Tab-separated table of C-alpha atoms in Angstrom:
chain	number	residue	atom	x	y	z
Z	1	MET	CA	11.015	-45.210	-2.979
Z	2	SER	CA	9.552	-48.620	-2.155
Z	3	ALA	CA	5.824	-49.293	-1.950
Z	4	THR	CA	6.087	-49.875	1.787
Z	5	ALA	CA	7.907	-46.599	2.509
Z	6	MET	CA	6.059	-44.222	0.206
Z	7	SER	CA	4.389	-41.054	1.362
Z	8	PRO	CA	0.577	-41.296	1.671
Z	9	ALA	CA	0.395	-38.408	-0.806
Z	10	THR	CA	2.025	-40.221	-3.703
Z	11	SER	CA	2.794	-43.537	-5.369
Z	12	ALA	CA	6.101	-44.790	-6.706
Z	13	THR	CA	4.436	-45.837	-9.966
Z	14	SER	CA	4.412	-43.239	-12.744
Z	15	LEU	CA	1.293	-42.012	-14.522
Z	16	LEU	CA	0.596	-41.981	-18.251
Z	17	LEU	CA	-2.282	-39.558	-18.918
Z	18	LEU	CA	-4.189	-39.753	-22.225
Z	19	HIS	CA	-6.468	-36.808	-22.958
Z	20	THR	CA	-10.129	-36.621	-23.909
Z	21	TRP	CA	-11.642	-36.206	-27.381
Z	22	GLY	CA	-10.753	-32.803	-28.800
Z	23	GLY	CA	-8.368	-32.137	-25.922
Z	24	ASP	CA	-4.591	-32.163	-25.686
Z	25	ALA	CA	-1.855	-32.622	-23.112
Z	26	ARG	CA	-2.440	-29.152	-21.668
Z	27	THR	CA	-5.935	-30.055	-20.519
Z	28	TRP	CA	-4.308	-32.148	-17.772
Z	29	ALA	CA	-2.673	-29.058	-16.233
Z	30	PRO	CA	-5.345	-28.356	-13.547
Z	31	ALA	CA	-5.190	-31.951	-12.313
Z	32	LEU	CA	-1.403	-32.263	-12.329
Z	33	ARG	CA	-0.856	-30.397	-9.043
Z	34	PHE	CA	-2.961	-33.077	-7.353
Z	35	LEU	CA	-1.947	-36.085	-9.437
Z	36	CYS	CA	1.755	-35.334	-8.926
Z	37	ALA	CA	1.484	-34.544	-5.211
Z	38	GLY	CA	4.585	-35.695	-3.376
Z	39	GLY	CA	6.660	-35.713	-6.566
Z	40	ARG	CA	4.869	-38.472	-8.439
Z	41	ALA	CA	6.088	-38.795	-12.024
Z	42	ALA	CA	3.672	-38.329	-14.923
Z	43	GLU	CA	3.619	-37.927	-18.691
Z	44	ALA	CA	0.791	-36.420	-20.759
Z	45	PRO	CA	1.429	-36.698	-24.504
Z	46	ASP	CA	-0.549	-35.151	-27.345
Z	47	LEU	CA	-2.297	-37.806	-29.402
Z	48	PRO	CA	-1.932	-37.548	-33.208
Z	49	GLY	CA	-3.952	-34.662	-34.653
Z	50	HIS	CA	-4.205	-32.902	-31.288
Z	51	GLY	CA	-2.279	-30.105	-29.586
Z	52	GLU	CA	1.185	-29.602	-31.007
Z	53	ARG	CA	0.528	-32.504	-33.388
Z	54	ALA	CA	-2.532	-30.893	-34.983
Z	55	ALA	CA	-1.063	-31.174	-38.480
Z	56	GLU	CA	-0.878	-34.967	-38.255
Z	57	PRO	CA	-3.784	-37.190	-39.261
Z	58	PHE	CA	-5.460	-39.155	-36.496
Z	59	THR	CA	-5.408	-42.938	-36.627
Z	60	LEU	CA	-5.948	-45.334	-33.783
Z	61	ALA	CA	-2.747	-47.112	-34.779
Z	62	GLY	CA	-0.835	-43.832	-34.533
Z	63	ALA	CA	-2.393	-43.036	-31.155
Z	64	LEU	CA	-1.476	-46.494	-29.875
Z	65	GLU	CA	2.078	-46.000	-31.114
Z	66	THR	CA	2.231	-42.761	-29.111
Z	67	ALA	CA	1.052	-44.530	-25.969
Z	68	LEU	CA	3.451	-47.405	-26.549
Z	69	SER	CA	6.372	-45.000	-26.868
Z	70	HIS	CA	5.533	-43.485	-23.475
Z	71	ALA	CA	5.131	-46.886	-21.853
Z	72	ALA	CA	8.356	-48.192	-23.388
Z	73	ASP	CA	11.596	-48.776	-21.516
Z	74	HIS	CA	12.816	-45.233	-22.083
Z	75	PRO	CA	11.273	-41.816	-21.361
Z	76	ALA	CA	9.860	-39.998	-24.378
Z	77	ASP	CA	11.300	-36.639	-25.412
Z	78	HIS	CA	9.069	-33.600	-25.003
Z	79	PRO	CA	9.360	-30.423	-27.083
Z	80	ALA	CA	10.339	-27.246	-25.275
Z	81	GLY	CA	7.426	-25.449	-23.709
Z	82	HIS	CA	5.263	-28.551	-23.595
Z	83	PRO	CA	3.407	-29.162	-20.283
Z	84	ALA	CA	5.217	-32.474	-19.919
Z	85	ASP	CA	8.482	-30.565	-19.527
Z	86	HIS	CA	7.318	-29.678	-16.032
Z	87	LEU	CA	6.562	-33.248	-15.015
Z	88	VAL	CA	8.928	-35.452	-13.071
Z	89	ASP	CA	10.840	-37.926	-15.255
Z	90	ARG	CA	9.499	-41.388	-14.574
Z	91	PRO	CA	11.692	-44.404	-13.838
Z	92	ALA	CA	12.490	-46.042	-17.173
Z	93	ASP	CA	12.193	-49.671	-16.126
Z	94	ARG	CA	8.806	-49.800	-14.373
Z	95	PRO	CA	5.266	-50.314	-15.673
Z	96	VAL	CA	2.987	-47.280	-15.522
Z	97	ASP	CA	-0.504	-46.517	-14.245
Z	98	VAL	CA	-2.380	-45.576	-17.427
Z	99	VAL	CA	-5.318	-43.148	-17.221
Z	100	GLY	CA	-7.385	-42.360	-20.310
Z	101	SER	CA	-10.444	-40.135	-20.662
Z	102	GLY	CA	-12.892	-40.580	-23.561
Z	103	LEU	CA	-10.725	-40.944	-26.665
Z	104	GLY	CA	-7.755	-41.461	-24.351
Z	105	ALA	CA	-9.590	-44.353	-22.685
Z	106	LEU	CA	-9.889	-46.095	-26.047
Z	107	VAL	CA	-6.124	-45.752	-26.548
Z	108	ALA	CA	-5.400	-46.811	-22.960
Z	109	LEU	CA	-7.445	-49.990	-23.358
Z	110	ALA	CA	-5.630	-50.846	-26.591
Z	111	LEU	CA	-2.286	-50.265	-24.870
Z	112	ALA	CA	-3.154	-52.528	-21.936
Z	113	ARG	CA	-4.193	-55.298	-24.303
Z	114	GLN	CA	-1.143	-55.021	-26.556
Z	115	ARG	CA	1.499	-54.515	-23.873
Z	116	PRO	CA	0.092	-55.619	-20.498
Z	117	GLY	CA	3.587	-55.989	-19.024
Z	118	SER	CA	4.143	-52.230	-19.373
Z	119	VAL	CA	0.878	-51.325	-17.620
Z	120	ARG	CA	0.470	-51.767	-13.862
Z	121	SER	CA	-3.126	-50.550	-13.895
Z	122	LEU	CA	-5.710	-49.141	-16.272
Z	123	THR	CA	-8.255	-46.389	-15.569
Z	124	LEU	CA	-10.945	-45.656	-18.161
Z	125	VAL	CA	-12.774	-42.359	-17.590
Z	126	GLY	CA	-15.988	-41.327	-19.358
Z	127	PHE	CA	-16.124	-44.651	-21.206
Z	128	PRO	CA	-17.755	-46.554	-22.938
Z	129	PRO	CA	-19.370	-44.333	-25.573
Z	130	ALA	CA	-22.786	-45.068	-27.010
Z	131	GLY	CA	-22.990	-47.871	-29.529
Z	132	GLY	CA	-25.348	-48.958	-32.281
Z	133	PRO	CA	-27.762	-46.428	-33.814
Z	134	ALA	CA	-26.943	-43.837	-31.130
Z	135	ALA	CA	-23.285	-43.885	-32.171
Z	136	ALA	CA	-24.117	-43.461	-35.847
Z	137	GLY	CA	-26.481	-40.627	-35.000
Z	138	ARG	CA	-23.920	-38.806	-32.931
Z	139	LEU	CA	-21.292	-39.042	-35.650
Z	140	ALA	CA	-23.676	-37.715	-38.300
Z	141	GLU	CA	-24.862	-34.900	-36.020
Z	142	THR	CA	-21.295	-33.893	-35.173
Z	143	GLU	CA	-20.306	-33.826	-38.832
Z	144	GLU	CA	-23.297	-31.645	-39.702
Z	145	ARG	CA	-22.674	-29.233	-36.838
Z	146	LEU	CA	-19.014	-28.883	-37.749
Z	147	ARG	CA	-19.970	-28.187	-41.361
Z	148	ARG	CA	-22.593	-25.591	-40.497
Z	149	ALA	CA	-21.025	-23.819	-37.503
Z	150	GLY	CA	-17.293	-24.343	-37.962
Z	151	THR	CA	-14.856	-25.748	-35.418
Z	152	ALA	CA	-14.605	-22.700	-33.160
Z	153	ALA	CA	-18.363	-22.378	-32.631
Z	154	PHE	CA	-18.714	-26.138	-32.258
Z	155	ALA	CA	-15.970	-26.170	-29.623
Z	156	ARG	CA	-17.645	-23.415	-27.633
Z	157	SER	CA	-20.995	-25.207	-27.713
Z	158	TYR	CA	-19.453	-28.556	-26.817
Z	159	VAL	CA	-17.548	-27.168	-23.837
Z	160	ASP	CA	-20.586	-25.240	-22.565
Z	161	GLY	CA	-22.675	-28.399	-22.752
Z	162	THR	CA	-20.068	-30.763	-21.317
Z	163	LEU	CA	-18.100	-29.144	-18.486
Z	164	ARG	CA	-20.017	-28.522	-15.265
Z	165	GLY	CA	-17.339	-26.592	-13.394
Z	166	PRO	CA	-17.612	-22.792	-13.593
Z	167	ASP	CA	-13.852	-22.132	-13.769
Z	168	PRO	CA	-13.382	-20.175	-17.027
Z	169	ALA	CA	-9.699	-21.097	-17.271
Z	170	ARG	CA	-10.476	-24.817	-17.325
Z	171	ARG	CA	-13.208	-24.280	-19.901
Z	172	GLU	CA	-10.812	-22.282	-22.041
Z	173	LEU	CA	-8.240	-25.090	-22.001
Z	174	LEU	CA	-10.638	-27.508	-23.661
Z	175	ARG	CA	-12.262	-24.907	-25.919
Z	176	ARG	CA	-8.928	-23.732	-27.341
Z	177	SER	CA	-7.690	-27.258	-27.864
Z	178	MET	CA	-10.844	-28.370	-29.673
Z	179	ALA	CA	-11.037	-25.186	-31.757
Z	180	ALA	CA	-7.475	-25.803	-32.971
Z	181	THR	CA	-8.244	-29.393	-33.967
Z	182	ARG	CA	-9.076	-30.042	-37.611
Z	183	PRO	CA	-12.656	-31.188	-38.336
Z	184	ARG	CA	-11.344	-34.342	-40.022
Z	185	THR	CA	-9.391	-35.228	-36.888
Z	186	LEU	CA	-12.451	-34.684	-34.686
Z	187	LEU	CA	-14.545	-36.921	-36.926
Z	188	ASP	CA	-11.912	-39.633	-37.371
Z	189	SER	CA	-11.153	-39.822	-33.653
Z	190	LEU	CA	-14.863	-39.764	-32.762
Z	191	ARG	CA	-15.543	-42.555	-35.269
Z	192	ALA	CA	-12.782	-44.661	-33.720
Z	193	THR	CA	-14.111	-44.068	-30.210
Z	194	LEU	CA	-17.732	-44.810	-31.071
Z	195	GLY	CA	-16.700	-48.025	-32.846
Z	196	TRP	CA	-14.495	-49.231	-30.001
Z	197	ALA	CA	-16.200	-52.647	-29.606
Z	198	ASP	CA	-16.970	-53.376	-33.277
Z	199	ASP	CA	-13.978	-55.614	-33.907
Z	200	GLU	CA	-13.192	-56.874	-30.422
Z	201	PRO	CA	-15.765	-57.486	-27.681
Z	202	PRO	CA	-14.980	-56.314	-24.145
Z	203	ARG	CA	-12.684	-58.658	-22.240
Z	204	PRO	CA	-10.302	-58.289	-19.313
Z	205	PRO	CA	-7.222	-56.349	-20.490
Z	206	GLY	CA	-4.852	-58.025	-18.031
Z	207	PRO	CA	-3.847	-55.310	-15.539
Z	208	PRO	CA	-6.208	-54.224	-12.723
Z	209	CYS	CA	-8.857	-51.944	-14.178
Z	210	LEU	CA	-10.991	-49.071	-12.859
Z	211	VAL	CA	-13.950	-47.777	-14.884
Z	212	LEU	CA	-14.540	-44.238	-13.647
Z	213	ARG	CA	-17.234	-41.706	-14.489
Z	214	GLY	CA	-18.368	-38.312	-13.304
Z	215	ALA	CA	-21.520	-38.532	-11.223
Z	216	TYR	CA	-23.306	-36.228	-13.695
Z	217	ASP	CA	-21.850	-37.639	-16.912
Z	218	GLU	CA	-24.702	-37.388	-19.423
Z	219	ARG	CA	-22.865	-39.257	-22.169
Z	220	VAL	CA	-21.891	-42.385	-20.228
Z	221	GLY	CA	-24.544	-43.711	-17.882
Z	222	ALA	CA	-23.905	-45.539	-14.636
Z	223	ASP	CA	-25.330	-48.820	-15.938
Z	224	ALA	CA	-23.080	-48.781	-18.998
Z	225	ALA	CA	-19.975	-48.027	-16.916
Z	226	LYS	CA	-20.840	-50.722	-14.353
Z	227	THR	CA	-21.436	-53.246	-17.120
Z	228	LEU	CA	-18.089	-52.453	-18.709
Z	229	ALA	CA	-16.347	-52.774	-15.350
Z	230	GLY	CA	-17.851	-56.233	-14.973
Z	231	GLN	CA	-16.875	-57.242	-18.511
Z	232	LEU	CA	-13.301	-56.130	-17.890
Z	233	GLY	CA	-13.095	-57.770	-14.484
Z	234	GLY	CA	-12.540	-54.344	-12.934
Z	235	THR	CA	-13.982	-51.889	-10.448
Z	236	TYR	CA	-16.497	-49.100	-10.908
Z	237	GLY	CA	-15.845	-45.661	-9.394
Z	238	VAL	CA	-17.480	-42.228	-9.330
Z	239	VAL	CA	-16.127	-38.673	-9.160
Z	240	ALA	CA	-18.686	-36.638	-7.225
Z	241	ASP	CA	-19.993	-33.425	-8.855
Z	242	ALA	CA	-18.129	-34.086	-12.119
Z	243	GLY	CA	-19.484	-34.481	-15.629
Z	244	HIS	CA	-18.110	-36.247	-18.694
Z	245	VAL	CA	-14.577	-34.788	-18.501
Z	246	ALA	CA	-14.055	-35.484	-14.814
Z	247	TYR	CA	-10.371	-34.556	-14.733
Z	248	LEU	CA	-11.222	-30.984	-15.807
Z	249	ASP	CA	-14.495	-30.607	-13.915
Z	250	GLU	CA	-13.229	-31.766	-10.507
Z	251	PRO	CA	-9.441	-32.213	-10.721
Z	252	GLU	CA	-8.862	-32.574	-6.980
Z	253	ALA	CA	-11.654	-35.102	-6.466
Z	254	PHE	CA	-10.543	-36.952	-9.589
Z	255	ALA	CA	-6.997	-37.229	-8.243
Z	256	ALA	CA	-8.306	-38.445	-4.878
Z	257	VAL	CA	-10.227	-41.337	-6.459
Z	258	LEU	CA	-7.151	-42.336	-8.460
Z	259	ALA	CA	-4.978	-42.124	-5.349
Z	260	ASP	CA	-7.252	-44.554	-3.501
Z	261	PHE	CA	-7.167	-46.987	-6.423
Z	262	HIS	CA	-3.406	-46.799	-6.893
Z	263	HIS	CA	-2.605	-46.935	-3.189
Z	264	GLY	CA	-4.735	-50.078	-2.979
Z	265	LEU	CA	-2.411	-51.617	-5.534
Z	266	ASP	CA	0.585	-50.370	-3.540
Z	267	ARG	CA	-0.784	-52.049	-0.416
Z	268	ALA	CA	-1.423	-55.278	-2.307
Z	269	ALA	CA	2.156	-55.264	-3.575
Z	270	ALA	CA	3.409	-54.730	-0.016
Z	271	GLY	CA	1.897	-58.057	1.060
Z	272	PRO	CA	-0.561	-59.389	3.666
Z	273	ALA	CA	0.744	-57.105	6.430
Z	274	ALA	CA	-0.320	-53.977	4.536
Z	275	VAL	CA	-2.835	-51.570	6.027
Z	276	PRO	CA	-6.468	-52.387	5.085
Z	277	GLY	CA	-7.929	-50.498	2.118
Z	278	PRO	CA	-10.445	-47.677	2.287
Z	279	ALA	CA	-13.453	-50.020	2.411
Z	280	GLY	CA	-11.975	-52.277	5.084
Z	281	ARG	CA	-10.742	-54.873	2.603
Z	282	SER	CA	-7.296	-56.375	2.977
Z	283	GLY	CA	-4.459	-54.633	1.188
Z	284	THR	CA	-3.895	-57.911	-0.668
Z	285	GLU	CA	-7.004	-57.256	-2.760
Z	286	PRO	CA	-5.691	-56.656	-6.325
Z	287	VAL	CA	-8.321	-53.993	-7.048
Z	288	PRO	CA	-9.909	-52.505	-3.907
Z	289	PRO	CA	-13.340	-50.884	-4.244
Z	290	VAL	CA	-13.063	-47.131	-4.809
Z	291	ARG	CA	-16.655	-45.965	-5.156
Z	292	HIS	CA	-16.763	-42.495	-3.604
Z	293	SER	CA	-20.374	-41.459	-3.944
Z	294	SER	CA	-23.761	-42.672	-4.973
Z	295	ASP	CA	-24.869	-41.826	-8.468
Z	296	PRO	CA	-27.359	-38.959	-8.427
Z	297	PRO	CA	-30.620	-39.183	-10.341
Z	298	THR	CA	-30.078	-38.710	-14.058
Z	299	ARG	CA	-30.691	-35.137	-15.078
Z	300	ARG	CA	-29.815	-32.892	-17.984
Z	301	SER	CA	-28.283	-29.493	-17.549
Z	302	PRO	CA	-30.179	-26.753	-19.405
Z	303	SER	CA	-26.932	-25.977	-21.233
Z	304	ALA	CA	-26.228	-29.594	-22.186
Z	305	GLU	CA	-25.458	-30.210	-25.803
Z	306	ARG	CA	-28.417	-31.485	-27.785
């Protein structure tokens, strides 16, 4: 399907979905019915040390290799029973729209920098993490809590303090995934995420970029996300009513924000005669504005993780 003839419910460009810290491919399941509306193709791999790859050690290099294999010129194989088995096979010769949340955002950014020709657009969700002393403090606190409480209790506390949505099934997806992840993997992947800018300062990755956060994300503030968007030459967007893991908190609203962003790129590719974007800008704008709500006043939920 060409960009000019596509259904308003979908885009011809496939999605590569990279999960949050402690999550796995299955945590994308609630959002897939909206993200794949109209038959849009998508892939959601497990990163090393997560999901069906829990026995593997986590390294950023290994996670990048996973992303590269799914953005390569051939579809990746998926084991039987994996959620990706139910996704539509993507065209093998087209760049993908990469979406990463938390840890997945770190991997997505690395992918866009290393292989920009394979990435049509980049969406970073719940990113950047805290830096400096706050990052060191969070890593030390997480290590101590894992040691004292164990992974299962830590996972329950983390999910209760992170997800805003009341749906128990969505909470269970993240809780089970995190509880099945080895403590060393959680610490190694958290260390990599918190140190994301240590070796390489923020710079435009090449493809159009959207920095997206939940309106009530208590780990990534609006100012930090807006600053990163500016550093990357991208756009800042908000998912109303969502917290840090926006794709699990508000999957339908999350998919709607992505659809606006991606359809803006579709319109730009269609040329000057394309229909204006959602904010009245011309469809030739490479990255149309996609802000969907004002940020609410900062507040902490009583159940938020300390």
